[in-house]
mmCIF file of C-alpha atoms in Angstrom:
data_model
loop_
_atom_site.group_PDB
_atom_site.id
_atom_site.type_symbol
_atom_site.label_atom_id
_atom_site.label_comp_id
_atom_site.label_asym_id
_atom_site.label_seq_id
_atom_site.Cartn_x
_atom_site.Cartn_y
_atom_site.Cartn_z
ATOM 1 C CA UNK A 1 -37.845 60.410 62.457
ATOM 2 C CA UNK A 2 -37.243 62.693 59.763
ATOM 3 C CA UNK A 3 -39.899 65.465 61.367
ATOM 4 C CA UNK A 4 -37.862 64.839 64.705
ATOM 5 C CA UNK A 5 -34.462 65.496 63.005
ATOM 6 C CA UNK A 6 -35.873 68.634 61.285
ATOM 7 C CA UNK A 7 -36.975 69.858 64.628
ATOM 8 C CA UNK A 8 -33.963 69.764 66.518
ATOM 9 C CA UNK A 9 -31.735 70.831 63.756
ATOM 10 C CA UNK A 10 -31.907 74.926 63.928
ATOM 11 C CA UNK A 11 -30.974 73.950 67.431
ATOM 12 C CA UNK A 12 -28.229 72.221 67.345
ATOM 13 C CA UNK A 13 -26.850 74.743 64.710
ATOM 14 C CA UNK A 14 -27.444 77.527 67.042
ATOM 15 C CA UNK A 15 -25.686 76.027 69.710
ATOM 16 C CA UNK A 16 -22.814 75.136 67.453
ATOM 17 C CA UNK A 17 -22.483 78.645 66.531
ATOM 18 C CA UNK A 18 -22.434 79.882 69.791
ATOM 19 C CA UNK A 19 -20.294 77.105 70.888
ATOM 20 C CA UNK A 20 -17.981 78.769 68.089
ATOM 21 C CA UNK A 21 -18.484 82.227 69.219
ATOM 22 C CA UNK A 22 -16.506 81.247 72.425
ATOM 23 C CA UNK A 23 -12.879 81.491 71.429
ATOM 24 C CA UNK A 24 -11.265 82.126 74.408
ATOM 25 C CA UNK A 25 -11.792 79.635 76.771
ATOM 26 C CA UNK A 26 -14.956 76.972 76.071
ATOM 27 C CA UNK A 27 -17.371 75.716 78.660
ATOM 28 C CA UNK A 28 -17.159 71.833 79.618
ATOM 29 C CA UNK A 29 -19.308 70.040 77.624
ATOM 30 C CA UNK A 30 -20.727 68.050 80.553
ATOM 31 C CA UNK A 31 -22.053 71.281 81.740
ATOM 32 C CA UNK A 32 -23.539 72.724 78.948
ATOM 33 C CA UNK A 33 -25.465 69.197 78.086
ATOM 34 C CA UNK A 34 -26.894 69.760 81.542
ATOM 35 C CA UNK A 35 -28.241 73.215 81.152
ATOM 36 C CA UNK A 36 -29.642 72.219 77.973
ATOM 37 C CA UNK A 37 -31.077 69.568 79.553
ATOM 38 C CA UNK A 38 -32.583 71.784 82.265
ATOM 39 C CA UNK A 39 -34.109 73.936 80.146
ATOM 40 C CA UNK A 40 -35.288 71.248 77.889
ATOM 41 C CA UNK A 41 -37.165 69.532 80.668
ATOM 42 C CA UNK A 42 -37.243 71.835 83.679
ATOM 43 C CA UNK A 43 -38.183 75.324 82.157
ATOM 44 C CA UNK A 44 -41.125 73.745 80.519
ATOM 45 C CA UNK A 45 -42.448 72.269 83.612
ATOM 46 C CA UNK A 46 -42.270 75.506 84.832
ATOM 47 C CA UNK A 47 -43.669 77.094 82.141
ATOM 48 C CA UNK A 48 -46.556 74.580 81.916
ATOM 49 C CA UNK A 49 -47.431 75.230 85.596
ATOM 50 C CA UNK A 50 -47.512 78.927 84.955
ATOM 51 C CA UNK A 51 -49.349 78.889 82.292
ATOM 52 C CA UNK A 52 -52.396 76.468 84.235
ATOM 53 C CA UNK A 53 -52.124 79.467 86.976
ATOM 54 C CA UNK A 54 -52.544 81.978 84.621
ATOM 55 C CA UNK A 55 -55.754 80.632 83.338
ATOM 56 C CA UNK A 56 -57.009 80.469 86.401
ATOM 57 C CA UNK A 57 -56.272 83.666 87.795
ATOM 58 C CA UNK A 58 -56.309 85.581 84.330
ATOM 59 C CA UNK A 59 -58.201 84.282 82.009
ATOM 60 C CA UNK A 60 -58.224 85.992 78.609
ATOM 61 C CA UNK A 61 -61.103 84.536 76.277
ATOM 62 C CA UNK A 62 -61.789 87.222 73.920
ATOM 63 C CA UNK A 63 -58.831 86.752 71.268
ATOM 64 C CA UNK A 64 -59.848 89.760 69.104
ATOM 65 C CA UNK A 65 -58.828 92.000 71.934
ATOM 66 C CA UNK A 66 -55.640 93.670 71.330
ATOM 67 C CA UNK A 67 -55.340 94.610 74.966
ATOM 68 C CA UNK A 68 -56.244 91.723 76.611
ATOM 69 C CA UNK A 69 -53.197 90.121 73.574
ATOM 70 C CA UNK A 70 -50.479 92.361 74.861
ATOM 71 C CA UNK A 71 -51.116 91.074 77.959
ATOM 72 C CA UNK A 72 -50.934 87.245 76.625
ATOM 73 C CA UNK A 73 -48.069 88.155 75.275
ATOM 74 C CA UNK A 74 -45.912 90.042 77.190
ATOM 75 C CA UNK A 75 -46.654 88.917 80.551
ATOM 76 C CA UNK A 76 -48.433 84.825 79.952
ATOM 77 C CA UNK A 77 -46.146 83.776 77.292
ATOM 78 C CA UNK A 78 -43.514 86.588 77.368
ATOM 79 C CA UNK A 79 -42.864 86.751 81.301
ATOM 80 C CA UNK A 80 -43.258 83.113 81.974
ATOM 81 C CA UNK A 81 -41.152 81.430 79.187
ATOM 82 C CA UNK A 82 -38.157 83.444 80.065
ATOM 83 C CA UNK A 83 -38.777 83.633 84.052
ATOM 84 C CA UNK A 84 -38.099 79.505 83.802
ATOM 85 C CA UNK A 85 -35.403 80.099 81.731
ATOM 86 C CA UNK A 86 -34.063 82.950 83.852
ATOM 87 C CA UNK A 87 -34.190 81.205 87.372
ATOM 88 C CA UNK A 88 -32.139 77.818 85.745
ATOM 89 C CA UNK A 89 -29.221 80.596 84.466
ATOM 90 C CA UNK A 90 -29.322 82.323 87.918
ATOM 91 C CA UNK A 91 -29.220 79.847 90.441
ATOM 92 C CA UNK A 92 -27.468 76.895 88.477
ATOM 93 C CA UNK A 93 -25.210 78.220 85.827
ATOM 94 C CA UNK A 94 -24.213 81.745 87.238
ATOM 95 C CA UNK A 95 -23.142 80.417 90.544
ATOM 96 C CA UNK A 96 -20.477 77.719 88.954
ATOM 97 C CA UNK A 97 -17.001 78.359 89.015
ATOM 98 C CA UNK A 98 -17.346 77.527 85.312
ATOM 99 C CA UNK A 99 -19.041 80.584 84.632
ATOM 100 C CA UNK A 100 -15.536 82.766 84.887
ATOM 101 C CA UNK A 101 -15.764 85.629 82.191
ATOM 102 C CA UNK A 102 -18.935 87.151 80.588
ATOM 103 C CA UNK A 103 -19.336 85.673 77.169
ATOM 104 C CA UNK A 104 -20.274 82.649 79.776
ATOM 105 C CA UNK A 105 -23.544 84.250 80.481
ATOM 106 C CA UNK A 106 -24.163 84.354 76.729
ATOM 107 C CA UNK A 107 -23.438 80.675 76.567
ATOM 108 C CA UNK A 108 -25.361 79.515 79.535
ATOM 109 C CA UNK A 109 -28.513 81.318 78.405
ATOM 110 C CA UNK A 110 -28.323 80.420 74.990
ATOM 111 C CA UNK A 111 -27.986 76.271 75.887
ATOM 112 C CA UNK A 112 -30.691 77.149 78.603
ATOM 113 C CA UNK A 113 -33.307 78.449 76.010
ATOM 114 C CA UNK A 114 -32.383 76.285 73.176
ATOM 115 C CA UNK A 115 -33.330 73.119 75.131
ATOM 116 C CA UNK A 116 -36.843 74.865 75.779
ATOM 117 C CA UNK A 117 -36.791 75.404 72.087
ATOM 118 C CA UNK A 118 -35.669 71.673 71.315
ATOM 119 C CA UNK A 119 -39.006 70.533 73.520
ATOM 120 C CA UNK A 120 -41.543 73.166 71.999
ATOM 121 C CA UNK A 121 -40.007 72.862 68.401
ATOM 122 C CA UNK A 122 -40.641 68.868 68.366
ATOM 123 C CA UNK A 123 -44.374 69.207 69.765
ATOM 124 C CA UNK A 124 -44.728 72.042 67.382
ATOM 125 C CA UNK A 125 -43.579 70.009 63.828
ATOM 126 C CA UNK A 126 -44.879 66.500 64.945
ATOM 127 C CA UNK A 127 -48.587 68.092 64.858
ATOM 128 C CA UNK A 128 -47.739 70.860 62.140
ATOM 129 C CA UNK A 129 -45.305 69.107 59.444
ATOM 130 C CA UNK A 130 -42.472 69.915 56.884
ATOM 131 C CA UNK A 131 -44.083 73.298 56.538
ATOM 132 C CA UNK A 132 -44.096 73.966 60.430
ATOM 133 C CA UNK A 133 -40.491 72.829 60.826
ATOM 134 C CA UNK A 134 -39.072 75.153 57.908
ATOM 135 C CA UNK A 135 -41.100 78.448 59.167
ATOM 136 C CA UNK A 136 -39.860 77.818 62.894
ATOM 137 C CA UNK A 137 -36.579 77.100 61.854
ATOM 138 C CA UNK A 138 -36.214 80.804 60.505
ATOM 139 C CA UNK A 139 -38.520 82.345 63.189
ATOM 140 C CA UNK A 140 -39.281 80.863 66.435
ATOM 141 C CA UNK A 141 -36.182 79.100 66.908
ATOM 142 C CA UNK A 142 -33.744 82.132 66.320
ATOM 143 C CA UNK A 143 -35.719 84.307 68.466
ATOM 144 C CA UNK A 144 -35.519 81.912 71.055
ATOM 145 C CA UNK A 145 -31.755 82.389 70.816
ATOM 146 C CA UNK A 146 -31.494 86.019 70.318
ATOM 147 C CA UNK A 147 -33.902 86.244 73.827
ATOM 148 C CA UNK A 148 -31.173 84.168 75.314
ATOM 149 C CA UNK A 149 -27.998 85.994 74.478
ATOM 150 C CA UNK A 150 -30.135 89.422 75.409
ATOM 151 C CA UNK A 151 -30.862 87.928 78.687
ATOM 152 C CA UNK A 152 -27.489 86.201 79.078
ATOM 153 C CA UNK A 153 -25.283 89.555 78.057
ATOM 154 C CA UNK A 154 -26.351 91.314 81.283
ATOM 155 C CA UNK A 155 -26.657 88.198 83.094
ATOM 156 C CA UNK A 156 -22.807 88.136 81.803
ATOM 157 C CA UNK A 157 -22.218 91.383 83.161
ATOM 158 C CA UNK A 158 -23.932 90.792 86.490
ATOM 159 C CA UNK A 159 -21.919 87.951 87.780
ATOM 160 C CA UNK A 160 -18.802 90.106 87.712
ATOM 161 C CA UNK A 161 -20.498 93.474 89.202
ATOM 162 C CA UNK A 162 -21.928 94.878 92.315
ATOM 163 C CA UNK A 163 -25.186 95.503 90.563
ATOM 164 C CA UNK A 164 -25.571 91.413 89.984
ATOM 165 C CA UNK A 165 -29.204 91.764 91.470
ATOM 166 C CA UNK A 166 -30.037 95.080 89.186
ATOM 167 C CA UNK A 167 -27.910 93.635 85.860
ATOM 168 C CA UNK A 168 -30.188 90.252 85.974
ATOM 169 C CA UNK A 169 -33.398 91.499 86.571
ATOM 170 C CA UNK A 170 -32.656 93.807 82.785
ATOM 171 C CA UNK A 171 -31.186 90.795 81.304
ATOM 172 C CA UNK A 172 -34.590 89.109 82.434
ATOM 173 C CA UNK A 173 -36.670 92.210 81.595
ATOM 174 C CA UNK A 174 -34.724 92.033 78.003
ATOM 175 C CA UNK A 175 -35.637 88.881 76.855
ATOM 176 C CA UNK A 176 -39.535 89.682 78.056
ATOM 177 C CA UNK A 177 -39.358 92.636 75.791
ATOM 178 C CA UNK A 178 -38.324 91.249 72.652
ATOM 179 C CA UNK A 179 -40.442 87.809 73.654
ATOM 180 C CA UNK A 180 -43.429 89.790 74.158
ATOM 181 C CA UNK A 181 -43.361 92.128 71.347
ATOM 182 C CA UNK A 182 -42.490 88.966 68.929
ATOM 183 C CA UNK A 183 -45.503 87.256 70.181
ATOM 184 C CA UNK A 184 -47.814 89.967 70.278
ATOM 185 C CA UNK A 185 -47.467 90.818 66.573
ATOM 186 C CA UNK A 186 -48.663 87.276 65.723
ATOM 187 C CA UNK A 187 -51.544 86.946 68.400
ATOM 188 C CA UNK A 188 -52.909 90.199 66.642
ATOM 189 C CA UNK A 189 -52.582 88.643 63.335
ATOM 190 C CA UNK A 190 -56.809 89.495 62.864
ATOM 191 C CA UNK A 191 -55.168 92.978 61.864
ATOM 192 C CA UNK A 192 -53.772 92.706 58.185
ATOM 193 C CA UNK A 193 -50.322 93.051 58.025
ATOM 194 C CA UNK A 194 -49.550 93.496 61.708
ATOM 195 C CA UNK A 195 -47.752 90.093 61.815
ATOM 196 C CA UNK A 196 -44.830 91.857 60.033
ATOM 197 C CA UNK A 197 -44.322 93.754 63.024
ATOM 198 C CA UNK A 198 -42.643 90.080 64.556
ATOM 199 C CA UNK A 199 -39.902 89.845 62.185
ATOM 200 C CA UNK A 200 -39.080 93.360 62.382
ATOM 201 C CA UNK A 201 -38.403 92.626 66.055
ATOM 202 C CA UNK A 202 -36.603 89.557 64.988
ATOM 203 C CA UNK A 203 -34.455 91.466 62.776
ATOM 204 C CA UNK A 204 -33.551 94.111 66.181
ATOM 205 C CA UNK A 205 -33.415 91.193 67.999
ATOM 206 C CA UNK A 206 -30.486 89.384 65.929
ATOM 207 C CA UNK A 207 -29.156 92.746 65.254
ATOM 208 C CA UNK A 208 -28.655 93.241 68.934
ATOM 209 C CA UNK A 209 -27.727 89.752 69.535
ATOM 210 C CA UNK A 210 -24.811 89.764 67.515
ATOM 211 C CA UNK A 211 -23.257 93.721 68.743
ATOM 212 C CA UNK A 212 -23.535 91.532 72.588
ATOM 213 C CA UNK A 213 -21.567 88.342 71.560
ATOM 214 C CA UNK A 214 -18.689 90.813 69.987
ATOM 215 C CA UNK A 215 -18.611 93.096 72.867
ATOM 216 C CA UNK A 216 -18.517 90.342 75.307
ATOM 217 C CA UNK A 217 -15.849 88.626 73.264
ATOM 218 C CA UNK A 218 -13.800 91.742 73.686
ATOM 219 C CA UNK A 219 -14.181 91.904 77.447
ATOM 220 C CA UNK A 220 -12.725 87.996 77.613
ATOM 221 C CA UNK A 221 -9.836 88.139 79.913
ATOM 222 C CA UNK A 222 -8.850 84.874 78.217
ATOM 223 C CA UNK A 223 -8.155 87.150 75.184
ATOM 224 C CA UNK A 224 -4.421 86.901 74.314
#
């Protein structure tokens, strides 16, 4: 119980802060639960199904390769993670009358990828322990969120723009990016020192993160 608790706790704090971060004019609860749920349950589905195609179609058995780890990352892992996140924001969460000013794409995404994170974090610290479930807490959970508010800031913007088809795909494209290059540094981890490289994309990543949720704040036309 206590592993489970410590697995779903950087979660819930994220979401809390985001939850926060929306001053003007919150999303119903009901609502959000459900897009957590989604991606808690749905986008790993997904994800798992991709990821049996992908070893069929591309295998990629040599894990000293850096090439053939860029592509692991950035298109297996990177591309397929955030495509079943993407498609639950785009064709349940954008299209709700809910979703009525762009900070809403920020908060959409986020619940979206933070119930993927719930279901990965608790397989992750039931096999790995106390140790597992502090390191993720400060890594892989947090980038989960900052590739969610990437991806939801355009996704933010698209819903209120003629360019809603052009403004997803880089919200998409986004959160594959910083995904990807996360990832990669720590499949390539057989080069000393190279694993750095994923925090210092963390770091951008959060850095990034937080310049969206104040310019979307600003553009709230719930602001007084």
């Amino acid at each position: 119980m206590n592993l489970l608790l410590l697995a779903v706790a950087p979660v819930f704090i994220i979401i809390l802060y985001i939850y926060y971060k929306d001053k003007y004019e919150k999303e119903p609860k009901k609502l959000l639960f459900f897009n957590f749920l989604l991606g808690a349950i749905v986008s790993i589905i997904i994800t798992t199904i991709l990821y049996y195609v992908f070893d069929i179609v591309l295998p990629l058995p040599n894990e000293t390769s850096v090439f053939q780890q860029f592509i692991k990352a950035f298109f297996v892992v990177g591309l397929t993670e955030e495509f079943s996140k993407y498609i639950i924001v785009r064709y349940y969460a954008q299209p709700n009358s809910e979703f009525n000013e762009h900070f809403d794409g920020i908060v959409y995404a986020v619940m979206v990828s933070m119930g993927f994170a719930a279901t990965e974090n608790i397989f992750y610290v039931l096999e790995g322990g106390y140790k597992t479930a502090l390191l993720r807490a400060f890594t892989a959970v947090p980038a989960h969120a900052t590739f969610g508010i990437l991806m939801g800031y355009y996704m933010g913007k698209a819903k209120f723009s003629k360019n809603k088809i052009f403004l997803n795909l880089v919200g998409l494209l986004m959160a594959v990016i910083f995904h990807g290059a996360y990832d990669f540094f720590l499949f390539i981890n057989f080069i000393p020192g190279i694993w750095l490289g994923a925090f210092v994309s963390l770091i951008i990543g959060i850095v990034l993160s937080t310049k969206a949720i104040k310019k979307h704040q600003e553009r709230s036309k719930f602001k007084s």
